[in-house]
Amino acid sequence: MCGIVGILGTKPVANDLVDALRRLEYRGYDSAGVATLEHGHLERRRAQGKLRNLEQRLAKEPLQGHTGIGHTRWATHGRPTENNAHPHMSKGVSIVHNGIIENFAELRRTLSAKGHRFETDTDSEVIAHLIADAMHDGHDPVEATKMALGQLKGAFALAILFAGHDDLMIAARQGSPLAIGYGTGEMYLGSDAIALAPFTSDITYLEEGDWAVLTRAGATIYDAAGKKVKRARVRSSAGSMLIDKGNHKHYMAKEIFEQPEVISRTLANYIDFVESRVVLPDLGINPAHISQISISACGTAYYAGLVGRYWIERYARIPVEIDIASEFRYREPPLQKGGLSLFISQSGETADTLATLRYCKSQGQRIASIVNVKTSTIARESDVVLPTLAGPEIGVASTKAFTCQLSVMACLAIGLARARGAISPAEEQELVQALAEIPRHISHLLTNEAQYEALAHDLSKAKDVLYLGRGVSYPLALEGALKLKEISYIHAEGYAAGELKHGPIALIDENVPVIVVAPNDHLFEKTVSNMQEVAARGGKIILVSDTAADAAGCELMAHIAMPKGHAFTNPLTYAVPVQLLAYHTATFMGTDVDQPRNLAKSVTVE
Ligand code: M6R
């Protein structure tokens, strides 16, 4: 889950490598490094921590090479120290790696027995040694790399340089994405096209098992069997990749505030507002024949799926099976032939989600995905893609991608419901109109930040925070807790309100804020009972609801007043206060909101 780049340039490339790495920091930021080739000689600079540390290092000790590779790391094997930072080197071979080499320990033992000395605790270093070992036996760089690739088990995207070969870079992809970029007399390599956006929009995505030999004249691509193959060159839209914080202090804030616009854009992709009808892409399966839908995803995307389950079951009357992808992939549930499997992912690269997709495909399922990055592996391996039009999401904590995923889920539920005759045209119109009001409601909610700033003071003092919700608000409680813990580092748990008395109530005392997500729907009265139980034990309640504060029937620490909306669309609006509570608590505490510790935006390893 690291970011890798490579450039075969016509001038010194170190600064451009760092520029590209900046666009990949969302993949990890524990350490960074670059290596360049200058007159055949390999030199590297590495630094622990954020990219700026590497920049400072390069300012003091510049590199002049015109050929180079770079890496930004999310540590898996070995602590995030400078010594473990990539690029790794062995006898004139330098590599950067994204992924995990599962058989590294065995390879390391064999190579050590042959006299190789290892300098790091990483799994990646064996790759450099394997290639160097084959070259020592007389093989040229291409042949040596091919032999080494055949010995690696696990997931990798690689860029490799060779001392004495200034016009050569080898790339390989297995389980981790990699894009080749074409320039004029220059060639590029990157974990994604965003990294290459300043240099080129002329891109080839390597496919699973591909490896490529790059020179300044172009790229020769081979498949896993070593056969020369042609892969399409596509034009990626650099405009959509341009990313800055605008007037906001953090990307996360900018992304929260973009929600009215990106939700509108996403809804417009699925709704004919003139007719008040949902228009879905052809799913390649007759909705009337769908007997079950299985959903899998991770983290926030999984919570979007949980909301989707309530909607699809309630409106389309289709049973939905949903699981966290990392569980689903090993549970290997039996799936009915011809069923529909749905995958939700912002990045479209999450390893566990991709693995479940491949499992479902092997079981003869029709594969649909809700993804934000249209060029991603999950999108490319799906039979049908339902895109979210959220634009690039840079903050590690997912916000606008979540509400766009909900928007697509809502349209999918309506579209399936109508196609199956489970709702009437009038009901469809009512639901579509409710969705159309969401951007306005969210814009209104975003005008009241002062309330969240005030609450942030209290929340920042808490050691534990509980989030409660019932029905479709339960996933919102889970999402609220995830947002708070990942960016403020305060321990938080989301619970189904009905579960409170089965255990978590033991945690309640006057030091534990309890955030209750409770729109005034058919379940509100039930949640009122839970609030009473919390209040009776001295718990401090923050009620997020469109009811009046006194409807809770107990003392509240705060009441976040929500606009009156349709019960169907409440998850979309109620997502915003839970995002703002987490965001303001984290900024008050001074944490690194956009790049919280230990996390990465895109989890491309198990
Ligand atoms: O790219 P994906 O949507 O597949 O990512 C899934 C999760 O890793 C992601 O939602 C994660 O939980 C976020 N950091 C939550 O804010």
mmCIF file with all atom_site columns, N, CA, C and O and ligand atoms in Angstrom, residues 298-301 344-348 350 353 396-398 405 479 482-483 486 599-601 603, ligand 1:
data_model
loop_
_atom_site.group_PDB
_atom_site.id
_atom_site.type_symbol
_atom_site.label_atom_id
_atom_site.label_alt_id
_atom_site.label_comp_id
_atom_site.label_asym_id
_atom_site.label_entity_id
_atom_site.label_seq_id
_atom_site.pdbx_PDB_ins_code
_atom_site.Cartn_x
_atom_site.Cartn_y
_atom_site.Cartn_z
_atom_site.occupancy
_atom_site.B_iso_or_equiv
_atom_site.pdbx_formal_charge
_atom_site.auth_seq_id
_atom_site.auth_comp_id
_atom_site.auth_asym_id
_atom_site.auth_atom_id
_atom_site.pdbx_PDB_model_num
ATOM   1   N N  . CYS A 1 298 ? -15.016 -2.549 2.472  1.00 0.00 ? 298 CYS A N  1
ATOM   2   C CA . CYS A 1 298 ? -14.252 -2.353 3.707  1.00 0.00 ? 298 CYS A CA 1
ATOM   3   C C  . CYS A 1 298 ? -14.513 -0.956 4.271  1.00 0.00 ? 298 CYS A C  1
ATOM   4   O O  . CYS A 1 298 ? -14.788 -0.016 3.520  1.00 0.00 ? 298 CYS A O  1
ATOM   5   N N  . GLY A 1 299 ? -14.359 -0.829 5.573  1.00 0.00 ? 299 GLY A N  1
ATOM   6   C CA . GLY A 1 299 ? -14.399 0.472  6.240  1.00 0.00 ? 299 GLY A CA 1
ATOM   7   C C  . GLY A 1 299 ? -15.668 1.249  5.935  1.00 0.00 ? 299 GLY A C  1
ATOM   8   O O  . GLY A 1 299 ? -16.782 0.711  5.980  1.00 0.00 ? 299 GLY A O  1
ATOM   9   N N  . THR A 1 300 ? -15.472 2.510  5.591  1.00 0.00 ? 300 THR A N  1
ATOM   10  C CA . THR A 1 300 ? -16.605 3.393  5.322  1.00 0.00 ? 300 THR A CA 1
ATOM   11  C C  . THR A 1 300 ? -17.459 2.875  4.169  1.00 0.00 ? 300 THR A C  1
ATOM   12  O O  . THR A 1 300 ? -18.692 2.976  4.201  1.00 0.00 ? 300 THR A O  1
ATOM   13  N N  . ALA A 1 301 ? -16.813 2.304  3.157  1.00 0.00 ? 301 ALA A N  1
ATOM   14  C CA . ALA A 1 301 ? -17.563 1.776  2.007  1.00 0.00 ? 301 ALA A CA 1
ATOM   15  C C  . ALA A 1 301 ? -18.486 0.647  2.460  1.00 0.00 ? 301 ALA A C  1
ATOM   16  O O  . ALA A 1 301 ? -19.604 0.485  1.946  1.00 0.00 ? 301 ALA A O  1
ATOM   17  N N  . ILE A 1 344 ? -18.181 -2.162 -3.224 1.00 0.00 ? 344 ILE A N  1
ATOM   18  C CA . ILE A 1 344 ? -18.163 -0.709 -3.060 1.00 0.00 ? 344 ILE A CA 1
ATOM   19  C C  . ILE A 1 344 ? -16.756 -0.296 -2.646 1.00 0.00 ? 344 ILE A C  1
ATOM   20  O O  . ILE A 1 344 ? -16.194 -0.878 -1.709 1.00 0.00 ? 344 ILE A O  1
ATOM   21  N N  . SER A 1 345 ? -16.202 0.674  -3.350 1.00 0.00 ? 345 SER A N  1
ATOM   22  C CA . SER A 1 345 ? -14.845 1.100  -3.017 1.00 0.00 ? 345 SER A CA 1
ATOM   23  C C  . SER A 1 345 ? -14.577 2.488  -3.600 1.00 0.00 ? 345 SER A C  1
ATOM   24  O O  . SER A 1 345 ? -14.843 2.726  -4.771 1.00 0.00 ? 345 SER A O  1
ATOM   25  N N  . GLN A 1 346 ? -14.067 3.368  -2.771 1.00 0.00 ? 346 GLN A N  1
ATOM   26  C CA . GLN A 1 346 ? -13.661 4.682  -3.273 1.00 0.00 ? 346 GLN A CA 1
ATOM   27  C C  . GLN A 1 346 ? -12.503 4.509  -4.234 1.00 0.00 ? 346 GLN A C  1
ATOM   28  O O  . GLN A 1 346 ? -12.571 4.897  -5.394 1.00 0.00 ? 346 GLN A O  1
ATOM   29  N N  . SER A 1 347 ? -11.432 3.874  -3.748 1.00 0.00 ? 347 SER A N  1
ATOM   30  C CA . SER A 1 347 ? -10.201 3.772  -4.554 1.00 0.00 ? 347 SER A CA 1
ATOM   31  C C  . SER A 1 347 ? -10.341 2.769  -5.685 1.00 0.00 ? 347 SER A C  1
ATOM   32  O O  . SER A 1 347 ? -9.690  2.889  -6.718 1.00 0.00 ? 347 SER A O  1
ATOM   33  N N  . GLY A 1 348 ? -11.149 1.735  -5.461 1.00 0.00 ? 348 GLY A N  1
ATOM   34  C CA . GLY A 1 348 ? -11.234 0.656  -6.447 1.00 0.00 ? 348 GLY A CA 1
ATOM   35  C C  . GLY A 1 348 ? -10.006 -0.235 -6.432 1.00 0.00 ? 348 GLY A C  1
ATOM   36  O O  . GLY A 1 348 ? -9.798  -1.040 -7.344 1.00 0.00 ? 348 GLY A O  1
ATOM   37  N N  . THR A 1 350 ? -8.810  -1.585 -3.177 1.00 0.00 ? 350 THR A N  1
ATOM   38  C CA . THR A 1 350 ? -8.694  -2.238 -1.871 1.00 0.00 ? 350 THR A CA 1
ATOM   39  C C  . THR A 1 350 ? -8.534  -3.752 -2.058 1.00 0.00 ? 350 THR A C  1
ATOM   40  O O  . THR A 1 350 ? -9.374  -4.410 -2.671 1.00 0.00 ? 350 THR A O  1
ATOM   41  N N  . THR A 1 353 ? -11.357 -6.222 -1.005 1.00 0.00 ? 353 THR A N  1
ATOM   42  C CA . THR A 1 353 ? -12.565 -6.077 -1.835 1.00 0.00 ? 353 THR A CA 1
ATOM   43  C C  . THR A 1 353 ? -12.323 -6.709 -3.204 1.00 0.00 ? 353 THR A C  1
ATOM   44  O O  . THR A 1 353 ? -13.176 -7.409 -3.746 1.00 0.00 ? 353 THR A O  1
ATOM   45  N N  . VAL A 1 396 ? -7.580  11.116 4.163  1.00 0.00 ? 396 VAL A N  1
ATOM   46  C CA . VAL A 1 396 ? -7.630  9.671  4.430  1.00 0.00 ? 396 VAL A CA 1
ATOM   47  C C  . VAL A 1 396 ? -9.016  9.278  4.952  1.00 0.00 ? 396 VAL A C  1
ATOM   48  O O  . VAL A 1 396 ? -9.539  8.216  4.622  1.00 0.00 ? 396 VAL A O  1
ATOM   49  N N  . ALA A 1 397 ? -9.616  10.147 5.754  1.00 0.00 ? 397 ALA A N  1
ATOM   50  C CA . ALA A 1 397 ? -10.974 9.867  6.247  1.00 0.00 ? 397 ALA A CA 1
ATOM   51  C C  . ALA A 1 397 ? -11.967 10.134 5.118  1.00 0.00 ? 397 ALA A C  1
ATOM   52  O O  . ALA A 1 397 ? -12.060 11.245 4.606  1.00 0.00 ? 397 ALA A O  1
ATOM   53  N N  . SER A 1 398 ? -12.695 9.112  4.771  1.00 0.00 ? 398 SER A N  1
ATOM   54  C CA . SER A 1 398 ? -13.613 9.219  3.638  1.00 0.00 ? 398 SER A CA 1
ATOM   55  C C  . SER A 1 398 ? -14.864 10.013 4.032  1.00 0.00 ? 398 SER A C  1
ATOM   56  O O  . SER A 1 398 ? -15.476 9.744  5.065  1.00 0.00 ? 398 SER A O  1
ATOM   57  N N  . GLN A 1 405 ? -21.471 7.332  -2.425 1.00 0.00 ? 405 GLN A N  1
ATOM   58  C CA . GLN A 1 405 ? -21.805 5.891  -2.455 1.00 0.00 ? 405 GLN A CA 1
ATOM   59  C C  . GLN A 1 405 ? -23.259 5.697  -2.022 1.00 0.00 ? 405 GLN A C  1
ATOM   60  O O  . GLN A 1 405 ? -24.009 4.912  -2.613 1.00 0.00 ? 405 GLN A O  1
ATOM   61  N N  . GLU A 1 479 ? -20.231 4.632  11.321 1.00 0.00 ? 479 GLU A N  1
ATOM   62  C CA . GLU A 1 479 ? -19.420 5.555  10.524 1.00 0.00 ? 479 GLU A CA 1
ATOM   63  C C  . GLU A 1 479 ? -18.922 6.725  11.396 1.00 0.00 ? 479 GLU A C  1
ATOM   64  O O  . GLU A 1 479 ? -17.772 7.152  11.284 1.00 0.00 ? 479 GLU A O  1
ATOM   65  N N  . LEU A 1 482 ? -16.089 5.484  13.533 1.00 0.00 ? 482 LEU A N  1
ATOM   66  C CA . LEU A 1 482 ? -14.877 5.273  12.723 1.00 0.00 ? 482 LEU A CA 1
ATOM   67  C C  . LEU A 1 482 ? -14.209 6.620  12.415 1.00 0.00 ? 482 LEU A C  1
ATOM   68  O O  . LEU A 1 482 ? -12.993 6.783  12.558 1.00 0.00 ? 482 LEU A O  1
ATOM   69  N N  . LYS A 1 483 ? -15.034 7.619  12.017 1.00 0.00 ? 483 LYS A N  1
ATOM   70  C CA . LYS A 1 483 ? -14.463 8.931  11.673 1.00 0.00 ? 483 LYS A CA 1
ATOM   71  C C  . LYS A 1 483 ? -13.744 9.507  12.881 1.00 0.00 ? 483 LYS A C  1
ATOM   72  O O  . LYS A 1 483 ? -12.641 10.008 12.769 1.00 0.00 ? 483 LYS A O  1
ATOM   73  N N  . GLU A 1 486 ? -10.451 7.515  13.772 1.00 0.00 ? 486 GLU A N  1
ATOM   74  C CA . GLU A 1 486 ? -9.320  7.550  12.844 1.00 0.00 ? 486 GLU A CA 1
ATOM   75  C C  . GLU A 1 486 ? -8.634  8.912  12.767 1.00 0.00 ? 486 GLU A C  1
ATOM   76  O O  . GLU A 1 486 ? -7.439  8.968  12.532 1.00 0.00 ? 486 GLU A O  1
ATOM   77  N N  . LEU A 1 599 ? -2.328  5.185  9.165  1.00 0.00 ? 599 LEU A N  1
ATOM   78  C CA . LEU A 1 599 ? -3.317  4.889  8.122  1.00 0.00 ? 599 LEU A CA 1
ATOM   79  C C  . LEU A 1 599 ? -2.775  5.203  6.735  1.00 0.00 ? 599 LEU A C  1
ATOM   80  O O  . LEU A 1 599 ? -1.753  5.850  6.580  1.00 0.00 ? 599 LEU A O  1
ATOM   81  N N  . ALA A 1 600 ? -3.494  4.734  5.739  1.00 0.00 ? 600 ALA A N  1
ATOM   82  C CA . ALA A 1 600 ? -3.229  5.133  4.357  1.00 0.00 ? 600 ALA A CA 1
ATOM   83  C C  . ALA A 1 600 ? -4.569  5.187  3.653  1.00 0.00 ? 600 ALA A C  1
ATOM   84  O O  . ALA A 1 600 ? -5.519  4.531  4.064  1.00 0.00 ? 600 ALA A O  1
ATOM   85  N N  . LYS A 1 601 ? -4.629  5.959  2.612  1.00 0.00 ? 601 LYS A N  1
ATOM   86  C CA . LYS A 1 601 ? -5.899  6.148  1.921  1.00 0.00 ? 601 LYS A CA 1
ATOM   87  C C  . LYS A 1 601 ? -6.339  4.891  1.199  1.00 0.00 ? 601 LYS A C  1
ATOM   88  O O  . LYS A 1 601 ? -7.506  4.550  1.153  1.00 0.00 ? 601 LYS A O  1
ATOM   89  N N  . VAL A 1 603 ? -5.856  0.869  0.664  1.00 0.00 ? 603 VAL A N  1
ATOM   90  C CA . VAL A 1 603 ? -5.294  -0.297 1.357  1.00 0.00 ? 603 VAL A CA 1
ATOM   91  C C  . VAL A 1 603 ? -5.146  -1.445 0.356  1.00 0.00 ? 603 VAL A C  1
ATOM   92  O O  . VAL A 1 603 ? -6.025  -2.280 0.215  1.00 0.00 ? 603 VAL A O  1
HETATM 93  O O1 . M6R B 2 .   ? -11.026 2.756  -1.169 1.00 0.00 ? 1   M6R B O1 1
HETATM 94  P P1 . M6R B 2 .   ? -12.034 2.007  -0.371 1.00 0.00 ? 1   M6R B P1 1
HETATM 95  O O2 . M6R B 2 .   ? -13.377 2.666  -0.343 1.00 0.00 ? 1   M6R B O2 1
HETATM 96  O O3 . M6R B 2 .   ? -12.153 0.563  -0.793 1.00 0.00 ? 1   M6R B O3 1
HETATM 97  O O4 . M6R B 2 .   ? -11.473 2.006  1.101  1.00 0.00 ? 1   M6R B O4 1
HETATM 98  C C1 . M6R B 2 .   ? -12.115 1.310  2.129  1.00 0.00 ? 1   M6R B C1 1
HETATM 99  C C2 . M6R B 2 .   ? -11.605 1.735  3.471  1.00 0.00 ? 1   M6R B C2 1
HETATM 100 O O5 . M6R B 2 .   ? -10.224 1.517  3.558  1.00 0.00 ? 1   M6R B O5 1
HETATM 101 C C3 . M6R B 2 .   ? -11.896 3.206  3.772  1.00 0.00 ? 1   M6R B C3 1
HETATM 102 O O6 . M6R B 2 .   ? -13.245 3.496  3.685  1.00 0.00 ? 1   M6R B O6 1
HETATM 103 C C4 . M6R B 2 .   ? -11.391 3.561  5.191  1.00 0.00 ? 1   M6R B C4 1
HETATM 104 O O7 . M6R B 2 .   ? -12.136 2.880  6.145  1.00 0.00 ? 1   M6R B O7 1
HETATM 105 C C5 . M6R B 2 .   ? -11.450 5.087  5.397  1.00 0.00 ? 1   M6R B C5 1
HETATM 106 N N1 . M6R B 2 .   ? -10.218 5.541  5.971  1.00 0.00 ? 1   M6R B N1 1
HETATM 107 C C6 . M6R B 2 .   ? -12.537 5.504  6.307  1.00 0.00 ? 1   M6R B C6 1
HETATM 108 O O8 . M6R B 2 .   ? -12.572 6.877  6.496  1.00 0.00 ? 1   M6R B O8 1
#
